[in-house]
Amino acid sequence: MHAPQQSTAGSQRRPNIVALSGGVGGAKLAAGLDAITRADGGKLTVAVNTGDDFEHLGLKICPDLDSVLYALARLNDPARGWGRANETWHFMRALQEIGGEDWFSLGDRDLAMHVERTHQLRKGIALSRFTADVAARLGIHATILPATDDVVRTLVHTEEGALPFQDYFVKRRCEPTVRHIDFPGAAEARPHPALLQTLADPALDAIVICPSNPYLSIDPILALPGLRAALRHASAPVIAVSPIVGGDALKGPAAKIMRELGAEITPAAIASHYQGVIDALVIDERDSPQAARLDLPVLATRTLMHCLQDKEFLAREVLVFAREIARRPATLEAVQ
Amino acid sequence: MHAPQQSTAGSQRRPNIVALSGGVGGAKLAAGLDAITRADGGKLTVAVNTGDDFEHLGLKICPDLDSVLYALARLNDPARGWGRANETWHFMRALQEIGGEDWFSLGDRDLAMHVERTHQLRKGIALSRFTADVAARLGIHATILPATDDVVRTLVHTEEGALPFQDYFVKRRCEPTVRHIDFPGAAEARPHPALLQTLADPALDAIVICPSNPYLSIDPILALPGLRAALRHASAPVIAVSPIVGGDALKGPAAKIMRELGAEITPAAIASHYQGVIDALVIDERDSPQAARLDLPVLATRTLMHCLQDKEFLAREVLVFAREIARRPATLEAVQ
């Protein structure tokens, strides 16, 4: 947040929010933010990680974009946590019959997204354009943007060598010990222009870093040239929602990776990871004792999101917190 | 058939057959031929039309090859006549939701073939190699060959202009009036070497032109350079099975096209179309009165194939007829 100023608009103003999101956990909060901005006639832009994207069976697969699309279109499978609800797997079984690679599960319905996206991208359509078209078709209110239209890959350097993200995540089930992670392509990629434009919007209320894996889902976005600067110079506060709850990561390999990289599994470690990027942190109420160790504004609240109500609750909490932060004097910038 | 000679082997010999086939109707007889060659420890090579192949949604789709593969693997849907049995359509519905082209139906199970084939072809694997691998995986006994690994297209010139085959056949449901048909790419394509090799096999019993559409399914094969010569020089008789039954085509647009091209809907017109290629014709018993007008050996028998027994029956009839023909003096060659 750059030079936070007294907001001229009241808290009844239509919310205007940017969210940075990875897949499942991030998509949940994005769905909450979508619900409240929709209800209040506001605006939400979700910039989604593309570092997990890969080509499989010749198809361009964008797991995080799809998780966000499905979550906001309410097509997602809440039980499984990824893919579409009421999914079937006839394609996969037929693929196995003819000897195709079957380590990455593609549902019959989900497959339409990959086939059509691959087709459109081969015709020269940008990923962001395809995403916008699909979002419109699915009746999604928010603007969903890939963080970049360029190709960025997440490469996980492990004790067994460098693994492309999906090889590490799905094929190897996060088993190899992580040494470090980098993002080939990120240095040459351009953040999506609409993302930079929205971040610079003086009417923005909040920039929310969703409770996604900081290392695997948010860092590929932050690695895009100019993005950290855009966050620093934004007039809205940047607020991260910790993906750590009660000393553990709710989903995925975040806790394991943090351990392997020498970090504690605490909100403080999340704050430290995002140092220089965030203005405030939202942590789970179970982790509140840890808050004392943090030298930035902290909101401890219920971050578990089991149903849409939970998502909306957290979204509102984050928005109210962001407006509070925006009204405080600019002490944080000076500290950094 | 070139210089037919008294066969040295008896009728108990293991059958050795080449079939030229299009999709559904052809695939039925191919399945019958497969059953009898399998039962008798013989050999069957099915050379399949690729003129209907096209790219759709970025996927390489080979309708006739798949019809033959599914028929011989007993995975085909006998009621619908194309695609796989017990098929589901979740992909198509999801594709519609996101605005994809939906005029060509792709079943969830069937899709595995198209996705995997496209993937393998993009890696540089030949269509024939992919087909052989899949056939092996599906436990198919016969050798299934695309007539060529090169790209041949069936272009239907209609009163409304030239239409790629699937546009004519599926999108336009064969409605436009056909003026003529040609096969771009055929003149430069090479017949699959294994097909030429098998046709030259002196131990071959029969070359069977399956009851597929002569204009749309068999002509693209015959248009391949050297193929007509290979048929003429083959030691085995070339026998076509008429796709006309009782003055009509059983399936598809054959009768309509024949009418539009000025041909009668009779076995005689089929014989005339294949003049210089075939040594004998198998017609349906309902058409036998017409046989008198034909100046080549004709077998009238039951050509309807509702079940596997029907297919095997016709296959045996054709094989016995071929062996009879092979024992007759070479009068036909002289006539041409």
XYZ file of C-alpha atoms in Angstrom:
672
model
C 0.000 0.000 0.000
C 1.387 3.311 -1.030
C 0.604 6.372 1.081
C -2.707 5.181 2.496
C -5.137 8.044 2.710
C -8.379 8.648 4.458
C -10.953 7.049 2.237
C -13.364 9.617 0.884
C -16.100 7.065 0.391
C -17.939 5.513 3.281
C -18.099 1.831 4.096
C -21.367 1.628 2.193
C -19.461 2.284 -1.029
C -19.588 -0.470 -3.638
C -16.643 -2.726 -2.991
C -13.851 -2.815 -5.541
C -11.430 -5.632 -4.937
C -8.509 -7.393 -6.564
C -7.711 -10.916 -5.432
C -4.584 -12.914 -6.224
C -5.420 -16.571 -6.187
C -4.109 -20.048 -6.726
C -6.419 -23.027 -6.928
C -8.694 -24.590 -4.387
C -8.195 -22.547 -1.164
C -7.847 -19.327 -3.091
C -10.887 -20.117 -5.207
C -12.993 -20.496 -2.059
C -12.253 -16.975 -0.884
C -12.590 -15.699 -4.444
C -16.088 -17.186 -4.472
C -16.853 -15.367 -1.217
C -15.494 -12.089 -2.579
C -17.521 -12.652 -5.730
C -20.685 -13.189 -3.721
C -20.285 -9.991 -1.706
C -19.222 -7.782 -4.613
C -22.113 -9.156 -6.637
C -24.559 -8.543 -3.781
C -23.261 -5.007 -3.229
C -23.026 -4.062 -6.888
C -19.240 -3.925 -6.639
C -16.337 -5.138 -8.708
C -13.981 -8.056 -8.299
C -10.921 -8.893 -10.354
C -9.311 -12.262 -9.650
C -5.766 -12.623 -10.955
C -4.985 -16.308 -11.092
C -1.725 -18.214 -10.960
C -0.682 -19.852 -14.207
C 2.543 -21.450 -12.968
C 0.787 -24.812 -12.563
C -0.376 -24.763 -16.168
C 1.014 -27.514 -18.313
C 0.486 -29.482 -21.454
C -0.832 -32.990 -21.004
C -1.968 -35.301 -23.814
C -1.426 -32.282 -26.035
C -4.017 -30.303 -24.057
C -3.348 -27.023 -22.311
C -4.420 -27.501 -18.731
C -4.762 -24.556 -16.332
C -5.713 -26.073 -12.973
C -5.925 -22.849 -10.977
C -7.864 -20.899 -13.584
C -10.317 -23.767 -13.840
C -10.670 -24.052 -10.067
C -11.550 -20.355 -9.916
C -13.901 -20.559 -12.915
C -15.683 -23.606 -11.527
C -15.877 -22.129 -8.005
C -17.352 -18.835 -9.200
C -19.752 -20.613 -11.578
C -20.666 -22.924 -8.663
C -19.761 -25.914 -10.790
C -16.918 -27.060 -8.549
C -16.883 -30.264 -6.567
C -16.698 -29.183 -2.927
C -16.072 -32.695 -1.632
C -13.176 -33.642 -3.891
C -11.804 -30.106 -3.788
C -10.906 -29.905 -7.482
C -12.690 -30.298 -10.786
C -16.415 -30.250 -11.399
C -19.288 -31.576 -9.325
C -21.174 -34.630 -10.643
C -18.146 -35.497 -12.704
C -17.785 -38.785 -14.583
C -14.602 -40.551 -15.686
C -15.453 -42.476 -18.841
C -12.787 -40.725 -20.872
C -10.106 -41.755 -18.385
C -11.126 -45.406 -18.459
C -11.203 -45.436 -22.266
C -7.805 -43.732 -22.284
C -6.430 -46.463 -20.037
C -7.826 -49.115 -22.379
C -5.835 -47.738 -25.285
C -2.686 -47.222 -23.249
C -2.751 -43.446 -22.741
C -1.046 -41.704 -19.810
C -3.405 -41.883 -16.871
C -1.561 -40.265 -13.971
C -3.493 -37.019 -14.329
C -7.255 -37.405 -13.950
C -9.432 -35.551 -16.422
C -13.180 -35.671 -15.871
C -15.518 -35.929 -18.855
C -17.067 -32.508 -18.213
C -13.804 -30.855 -17.233
C -12.249 -32.097 -20.475
C -14.424 -29.722 -22.494
C -12.520 -26.822 -20.950
C -9.121 -28.259 -21.861
C -10.055 -29.269 -25.400
C -11.735 -25.963 -26.203
C -8.988 -23.891 -24.577
C -6.275 -25.766 -26.454
C -8.226 -25.279 -29.679
C -8.675 -21.535 -29.122
C -5.082 -20.970 -28.021
C -3.811 -22.769 -31.145
C -5.934 -20.365 -33.186
C -4.043 -17.481 -31.561
C -6.662 -16.474 -28.979
C -5.038 -15.234 -25.754
C -5.581 -17.251 -22.580
C -7.160 -14.195 -20.938
C -9.600 -13.771 -23.797
C -10.622 -17.417 -23.693
C -11.024 -17.202 -19.916
C -13.178 -14.084 -20.200
C -15.374 -15.710 -22.867
C -15.911 -18.812 -20.758
C -16.569 -16.759 -17.627
C -19.225 -14.797 -19.517
C -20.791 -18.035 -20.794
C -20.881 -19.422 -17.281
C -22.547 -16.267 -15.977
C -19.629 -15.245 -13.777
C -19.809 -11.703 -12.423
C -16.147 -11.202 -11.538
C -13.324 -10.543 -13.982
C -11.082 -13.602 -13.961
C -7.644 -12.959 -15.367
C -4.692 -15.232 -15.793
C -1.934 -13.277 -14.023
C -0.168 -13.300 -17.379
C -0.890 -14.451 -20.922
C 2.724 -15.512 -21.257
C 3.983 -18.943 -20.285
C 5.354 -19.195 -16.742
C 6.238 -22.566 -15.289
C 6.659 -23.623 -11.694
C 9.744 -25.781 -11.386
C 10.218 -27.599 -8.093
C 13.856 -28.330 -7.338
C 13.924 -31.403 -5.127
C 16.494 -33.779 -3.736
C 15.700 -35.935 -6.749
C 16.229 -33.124 -9.218
C 14.041 -30.489 -10.822
C 10.421 -31.502 -11.379
C 7.771 -29.653 -13.378
C 5.005 -28.729 -10.950
C 2.455 -31.368 -11.945
C 5.113 -34.069 -11.907
C 5.940 -33.057 -8.344
C 2.372 -32.423 -7.260
C 0.341 -35.165 -8.932
C 2.685 -37.794 -10.325
C 5.010 -37.795 -7.290
C 2.343 -36.672 -4.813
C 4.667 -34.041 -3.300
C 6.919 -36.783 -1.921
C 10.371 -35.529 -2.962
C 11.939 -33.055 -0.526
C 11.849 -29.518 -1.871
C 15.045 -27.451 -1.920
C 13.818 -24.443 -3.798
C 11.264 -23.409 -6.375
C 11.629 -21.186 -9.384
C 9.506 -19.932 -12.234
C 11.092 -20.225 -15.669
C 9.551 -17.683 -18.003
C 8.431 -15.333 -15.241
C 11.237 -12.817 -15.765
C 10.268 -12.425 -19.437
C 6.511 -12.539 -18.881
C 4.288 -9.473 -18.649
C 1.585 -9.256 -16.010
C -1.779 -8.954 -17.691
C -2.297 -5.247 -18.555
C -5.790 -5.282 -17.047
C -4.312 -6.495 -13.766
C -1.779 -3.655 -13.624
C -4.493 -1.204 -14.584
C -6.831 -2.441 -11.872
C -4.089 -2.434 -9.242
C -3.483 1.241 -10.061
C -7.190 2.099 -9.665
C -7.427 4.769 -6.940
C -10.947 3.545 -6.126
C -9.706 0.079 -5.165
C -10.698 -1.030 -1.644
C -8.475 -3.997 -1.158
C -5.926 -6.253 -2.766
C -6.431 -9.672 -1.258
C -3.872 -12.429 -1.420
C -6.067 -15.489 -1.080
C -5.192 -18.373 1.253
C -3.366 -20.268 -1.469
C 0.068 -21.807 -1.190
C 2.458 -18.817 -1.010
C 5.339 -20.739 -2.534
C 3.533 -22.570 -5.301
C 0.510 -20.432 -6.107
C 1.208 -16.823 -5.182
C 4.959 -16.551 -5.769
C 4.583 -17.251 -9.533
C 2.303 -14.203 -9.686
C 4.636 -12.052 -7.572
C 7.550 -13.107 -9.783
C 6.074 -11.269 -12.776
C 8.078 -8.130 -13.574
C 6.497 -5.001 -12.132
C 3.973 -6.824 -10.037
C 5.547 -6.241 -6.625
C 5.994 -2.581 -7.520
C 2.372 -2.361 -8.640
C 1.281 -3.781 -5.273
C 3.545 -1.357 -3.385
C 2.224 1.618 -5.303
C -1.431 0.625 -5.121
C -3.612 2.925 -3.063
C -5.503 -0.013 -1.592
C -4.066 -2.080 1.237
C -2.622 -5.478 0.353
C -3.988 -8.069 2.733
C -2.942 -11.690 2.758
C -5.154 -14.380 4.208
C -2.968 -16.986 5.858
C -3.370 -20.527 4.508
C -2.146 -21.803 7.876
C -4.798 -22.826 10.377
C -3.876 -24.052 13.828
C -0.275 -24.703 12.881
C -0.999 -26.680 9.766
C -1.918 -26.126 6.161
C -5.492 -27.090 5.450
C -4.873 -28.470 2.028
C -2.018 -29.470 -0.154
C 1.666 -29.481 0.495
C 2.120 -25.980 1.970
C 3.137 -27.166 5.444
C 5.487 -29.848 4.113
C 7.159 -27.403 1.748
C 7.486 -24.730 4.432
C 9.156 -27.254 6.707
C 11.528 -28.384 3.956
C 12.406 -24.778 3.195
C 13.169 -24.165 6.878
C 10.110 -22.070 7.713
C 7.857 -22.505 10.731
C 4.250 -23.463 10.070
C 2.933 -20.223 11.529
C 1.165 -17.093 10.311
C 4.368 -15.243 11.245
C 6.233 -17.255 8.630
C 3.562 -16.345 6.080
C 3.903 -12.670 6.999
C 7.657 -12.945 6.716
C 7.342 -14.631 3.303
C 5.173 -11.769 2.052
C 7.324 -9.061 3.661
C 7.446 -5.928 1.529
C 4.284 -7.012 -0.279
C 1.501 -7.027 2.285
C 0.159 -4.350 4.583
C -1.827 -6.633 6.819
C -2.545 -10.257 7.523
C -5.722 -12.169 8.218
C -5.127 -15.252 10.328
C -7.344 -17.935 11.713
C -8.759 -17.401 15.190
C -6.974 -20.533 16.371
C -3.656 -18.964 15.515
C -4.340 -15.668 17.295
C -1.733 -16.151 20.040
C 0.853 -15.981 17.286
C -0.371 -12.564 16.248
C 1.672 -10.902 18.939
C 4.841 -11.738 17.066
C 3.700 -9.901 13.945
C 4.696 -6.279 13.327
C 1.801 -5.538 10.981
C -1.958 -5.189 11.419
C -3.547 -8.568 11.989
C -7.130 -9.699 11.975
C -7.820 -13.031 13.625
C -11.080 -14.522 12.464
C -12.690 -17.714 11.229
C -10.859 -18.574 8.004
C -12.266 -22.068 7.524
C -14.591 -22.096 4.534
C -16.907 -25.076 4.383
C -19.882 -23.468 2.718
C -20.740 -20.329 0.796
C -21.742 -18.586 4.027
C -18.250 -19.183 5.429
C -16.735 -17.785 2.246
C -18.922 -14.701 2.340
C -18.206 -14.229 6.033
C -14.456 -14.256 5.475
C -14.775 -12.048 2.401
C -16.699 -9.442 4.423
C -14.218 -9.667 7.270
C -11.361 -9.027 4.862
C -13.162 -6.116 3.201
C -14.046 -4.432 6.509
C -10.477 -4.952 7.709
C -9.129 -3.460 4.477
C -11.247 -0.340 4.947
C -10.050 -0.037 8.542
C -6.435 -0.311 7.423
C -6.992 2.291 4.733
C -8.157 4.771 7.362
C -5.104 4.254 9.590
C -2.101 6.562 9.254
C 0.675 5.419 6.933
C 3.041 3.934 9.449
C 3.844 0.712 7.682
C 5.424 2.131 4.584
C 7.920 3.983 6.806
C 8.936 0.810 8.622
C 9.915 -0.992 5.451
C -7.292 -60.235 -60.429
C -4.275 -60.933 -62.557
C -4.042 -64.250 -64.335
C -6.132 -66.291 -61.914
C -4.676 -69.697 -61.493
C -5.875 -72.958 -60.122
C -5.350 -72.583 -56.407
C -2.856 -75.145 -55.138
C -4.265 -75.140 -51.643
C -7.597 -76.646 -50.765
C -10.566 -74.848 -49.267
C -9.440 -75.951 -45.798
C -6.460 -73.631 -46.082
C -6.234 -70.827 -43.530
C -7.957 -67.827 -45.038
C -5.850 -64.851 -45.994
C -7.943 -61.830 -46.828
C -7.587 -58.145 -47.527
C -10.639 -55.954 -47.031
C -11.083 -52.370 -48.164
C -13.497 -50.634 -45.849
C -15.204 -47.406 -45.023
C -17.108 -46.925 -41.797
C -20.216 -48.556 -40.482
C -21.363 -50.969 -43.246
C -17.808 -51.878 -44.119
C -16.910 -52.362 -40.496
C -19.706 -54.907 -40.130
C -18.317 -57.152 -42.823
C -14.800 -56.537 -41.551
C -15.976 -57.824 -38.169
C -17.368 -60.929 -39.887
C -14.149 -61.490 -41.819
C -12.231 -61.000 -38.590
C -14.341 -63.591 -36.826
C -13.827 -66.257 -39.515
C -10.111 -65.614 -40.037
C -9.647 -65.672 -36.287
C -11.611 -68.897 -35.964
C -9.701 -70.525 -38.819
C -6.269 -69.288 -37.766
C -6.111 -67.100 -40.852
C -5.063 -63.566 -41.589
C -7.079 -60.428 -42.239
C -5.820 -57.019 -43.272
C -8.378 -54.229 -43.288
C -7.347 -51.146 -45.254
C -9.536 -48.293 -44.099
C -10.616 -45.090 -45.786
C -9.080 -41.922 -44.354
C -10.816 -39.442 -46.665
C -13.397 -38.654 -43.966
C -10.693 -37.789 -41.463
C -10.699 -34.231 -40.300
C -9.586 -31.924 -37.580
C -12.259 -30.783 -35.184
C -11.683 -28.799 -31.988
C -8.003 -29.315 -32.760
C -8.442 -33.087 -32.577
C -7.629 -35.505 -35.377
C -10.769 -37.510 -35.956
C -10.757 -40.645 -38.129
C -14.369 -41.840 -38.237
C -13.853 -44.893 -40.443
C -10.753 -46.149 -38.668
C -12.556 -45.829 -35.359
C -15.654 -47.584 -36.666
C -13.497 -50.511 -37.751
C -11.485 -50.522 -34.508
C -14.625 -50.409 -32.372
C -16.391 -53.041 -34.485
C -13.484 -55.483 -34.324
C -12.961 -54.839 -30.617
C -16.737 -55.306 -30.165
C -16.948 -51.911 -28.523
C -19.205 -50.415 -31.191
C -22.769 -49.310 -30.652
C -24.856 -51.508 -32.959
C -28.043 -49.521 -32.425
C -26.692 -46.044 -33.156
C -24.410 -47.411 -35.860
C -21.384 -45.283 -34.979
C -19.247 -44.682 -31.935
C -19.002 -46.795 -28.832
C -21.640 -48.752 -26.969
C -22.723 -47.478 -23.533
C -21.481 -44.076 -24.511
C -22.106 -40.951 -22.446
C -22.172 -37.323 -23.578
C -21.056 -35.239 -20.631
C -18.182 -33.700 -22.554
C -20.550 -32.467 -25.263
C -22.869 -30.842 -22.782
C -20.016 -29.118 -20.998
C -18.659 -27.988 -24.365
C -22.020 -26.447 -25.190
C -22.026 -24.636 -21.838
C -18.770 -22.886 -22.677
C -19.782 -22.127 -26.253
C -17.739 -24.733 -28.151
C -18.762 -26.078 -31.574
C -21.295 -28.811 -31.014
C -22.355 -29.957 -34.481
C -20.142 -33.048 -34.328
C -20.949 -35.375 -31.434
C -18.028 -36.787 -29.497
C -18.801 -39.348 -26.817
C -16.865 -39.334 -23.571
C -15.278 -42.730 -24.227
C -14.736 -42.112 -27.920
C -12.932 -38.880 -27.080
C -10.040 -40.821 -25.587
C -9.223 -42.097 -29.071
C -9.188 -38.626 -30.610
C -7.203 -36.987 -27.822
C -4.596 -39.744 -27.674
C -4.309 -40.007 -31.475
C -3.870 -36.249 -31.841
C -1.243 -36.330 -29.110
C 0.692 -39.199 -30.716
C 0.475 -37.748 -34.231
C 1.803 -34.408 -32.971
C 4.742 -36.310 -31.511
C 5.470 -37.628 -35.009
C 3.954 -41.108 -34.635
C 2.384 -42.311 -37.908
C -1.370 -42.860 -38.004
C -0.807 -46.517 -38.940
C 1.498 -47.024 -35.977
C -0.983 -45.462 -33.576
C -3.780 -47.574 -35.067
C -1.732 -50.759 -34.707
C -0.877 -49.941 -31.091
C -4.511 -49.312 -30.213
C -5.650 -52.443 -32.057
C -3.142 -54.482 -30.064
C -4.327 -52.890 -26.809
C -7.927 -53.698 -27.695
C -7.051 -57.308 -28.452
C -7.867 -57.086 -32.153
C -6.645 -60.003 -34.253
C -6.746 -58.383 -37.694
C -4.259 -55.886 -39.051
C -6.066 -52.561 -39.374
C -4.308 -50.131 -41.673
C -5.218 -46.632 -42.698
C -5.122 -46.887 -46.511
C -2.432 -44.220 -46.319
C -0.504 -42.366 -43.639
C -0.655 -39.248 -45.764
C -3.486 -36.751 -45.612
C -6.268 -37.333 -48.151
C -9.471 -35.331 -47.956
C -12.876 -36.042 -49.411
C -14.257 -32.863 -50.929
C -17.911 -32.931 -51.939
C -18.693 -30.488 -54.735
C -22.328 -29.558 -54.379
C -24.713 -27.060 -55.900
C -23.852 -24.864 -52.924
C -20.122 -25.149 -53.503
C -17.378 -27.465 -52.297
C -17.871 -28.891 -48.816
C -15.366 -30.830 -46.733
C -16.824 -34.254 -46.144
C -17.934 -33.803 -42.530
C -19.506 -30.452 -43.333
C -21.514 -32.167 -46.050
C -22.206 -35.331 -44.102
C -22.819 -34.179 -40.540
C -23.270 -30.430 -40.485
C -25.413 -30.317 -43.642
C -26.831 -33.854 -43.257
C -26.123 -34.668 -46.910
C -28.739 -32.147 -48.007
C -26.895 -30.250 -50.760
C -27.059 -31.881 -54.185
C -23.779 -33.528 -55.132
C -22.190 -32.748 -58.490
C -18.921 -34.550 -58.082
C -16.487 -35.645 -55.444
C -12.729 -35.425 -55.376
C -9.909 -36.284 -53.047
C -7.347 -33.519 -52.555
C -4.040 -35.006 -51.446
C -4.738 -38.426 -52.936
C -2.528 -37.951 -55.992
C 0.465 -37.164 -53.769
C -0.313 -39.742 -51.093
C 1.294 -43.157 -50.910
C -0.778 -46.231 -50.133
C 0.459 -47.796 -46.928
C 3.421 -50.052 -47.859
C 1.999 -52.943 -45.826
C -1.180 -52.733 -47.887
C 0.713 -52.956 -51.195
C 2.804 -55.781 -49.793
C -0.240 -57.730 -48.669
C -2.043 -57.184 -51.967
C 0.972 -58.701 -53.717
C 0.938 -61.760 -51.457
C 0.527 -64.837 -53.734
C -1.143 -66.672 -50.847
C -3.991 -64.193 -50.669
C -7.478 -65.721 -50.981
C -9.572 -62.659 -51.545
C -9.594 -58.913 -51.751
C -12.963 -57.805 -50.472
C -14.419 -54.392 -51.106
C -16.778 -54.041 -48.177
C -20.344 -52.747 -48.583
C -19.323 -49.181 -47.893
C -20.270 -46.150 -49.941
C -18.326 -46.553 -53.228
C -18.160 -42.814 -53.869
C -17.350 -41.601 -50.385
C -15.593 -44.476 -48.681
C -13.945 -46.696 -51.298
C -13.036 -44.202 -54.016
C -10.634 -42.305 -51.710
C -8.741 -45.586 -51.298
C -8.820 -46.395 -55.015
C -7.576 -42.862 -55.743
C -4.228 -43.600 -54.113
C -1.473 -43.900 -56.728
C -0.692 -47.502 -57.597
C -3.656 -48.929 -55.790
C -5.773 -49.838 -58.806
C -2.707 -51.431 -60.407
C -1.995 -53.371 -57.222
C -5.562 -54.702 -57.274
C -5.286 -55.621 -60.966
C -2.018 -57.453 -60.426
C -3.081 -59.244 -57.289
C -3.336 -63.014 -57.609
C -6.488 -63.066 -55.488
C -9.884 -62.129 -56.913
C -11.257 -58.706 -56.053
C -14.838 -59.045 -54.886
C -17.088 -56.145 -54.041
C -20.060 -56.551 -51.760
C -22.827 -54.279 -52.980
C -24.078 -51.707 -50.454
C -27.394 -51.659 -52.337
C -30.149 -53.876 -50.939
C -33.503 -54.069 -52.651
C -32.931 -50.944 -54.684
C -31.843 -48.762 -51.806
C -28.786 -48.077 -49.736
C -29.101 -49.449 -46.249
C -27.324 -46.650 -44.521
C -26.070 -43.195 -45.277
C -26.308 -41.128 -48.404
C -25.185 -43.691 -51.031
C -28.537 -43.879 -52.854
C -29.049 -40.123 -52.802
C -25.542 -39.483 -54.129
C -25.911 -42.151 -56.835
C -29.127 -40.541 -57.975
C -27.555 -37.095 -58.017
C -24.616 -38.415 -60.001
C -26.996 -39.974 -62.522
C -26.512 -43.596 -61.534
C -29.273 -46.141 -60.974
C -29.644 -47.559 -57.471
C -28.797 -51.082 -58.586
C -26.006 -53.601 -58.137
C -25.321 -53.122 -61.865
C -24.447 -49.486 -61.182
C -22.116 -50.608 -58.396
C -20.458 -53.092 -60.768
C -20.136 -50.369 -63.372
C -18.608 -47.981 -60.842
C -16.004 -50.597 -59.913
C -15.349 -51.634 -63.523
C -11.702 -52.516 -64.063
C -11.234 -53.047 -60.354
C -13.419 -55.991 -59.379
C -13.574 -59.553 -60.609
C -16.898 -60.403 -59.055
C -19.790 -58.936 -57.154
C -21.782 -60.089 -54.149
C -25.314 -58.750 -54.154
C -28.262 -59.133 -51.853
C -30.678 -61.951 -52.588
C -33.455 -59.391 -53.063
C -31.550 -57.892 -55.946
C -30.854 -61.173 -57.748
C -33.084 -60.462 -60.749
C -30.686 -57.708 -61.616
C -27.816 -60.126 -61.729
C -28.642 -61.066 -65.286
C -27.524 -57.654 -66.453
C -24.064 -58.094 -65.013
C -21.211 -59.418 -67.107
C -19.154 -60.655 -64.185
C -19.541 -63.471 -61.670
C -22.222 -62.654 -59.169
C -23.186 -64.234 -55.900
C -26.631 -63.361 -54.601
C -26.929 -63.985 -50.889
C -28.115 -62.466 -47.635
C -26.065 -59.303 -47.181
C -28.012 -57.793 -44.284
C -25.894 -57.911 -41.139
C -27.851 -57.452 -37.928
C -25.761 -59.597 -35.640
C -22.354 -61.223 -35.539
C -23.798 -64.431 -37.032
C -24.999 -62.458 -40.076
C -21.557 -60.915 -40.440
C -19.834 -64.285 -40.206
C -22.315 -65.797 -42.647
C -21.642 -63.129 -45.263
C -17.896 -63.313 -44.637
C -17.924 -67.092 -45.259
C -20.072 -66.658 -48.359
C -17.610 -64.134 -49.749
C -14.626 -66.333 -48.948
C -16.144 -69.459 -50.524
C -17.155 -67.394 -53.574
C -13.606 -65.996 -53.847
C -12.134 -69.487 -53.847
C -14.621 -70.540 -56.509
C -13.695 -67.556 -58.654
C -10.012 -68.302 -58.217
C -10.541 -71.785 -59.651
C -12.375 -70.539 -62.751
C -10.482 -69.917 -65.974
C -9.241 -66.400 -66.539
C -11.934 -65.152 -68.841
C -12.578 -61.814 -67.226
C -9.178 -60.275 -67.689
C -9.520 -60.821 -71.395
C -12.823 -59.027 -71.521
C -11.467 -55.796 -70.021
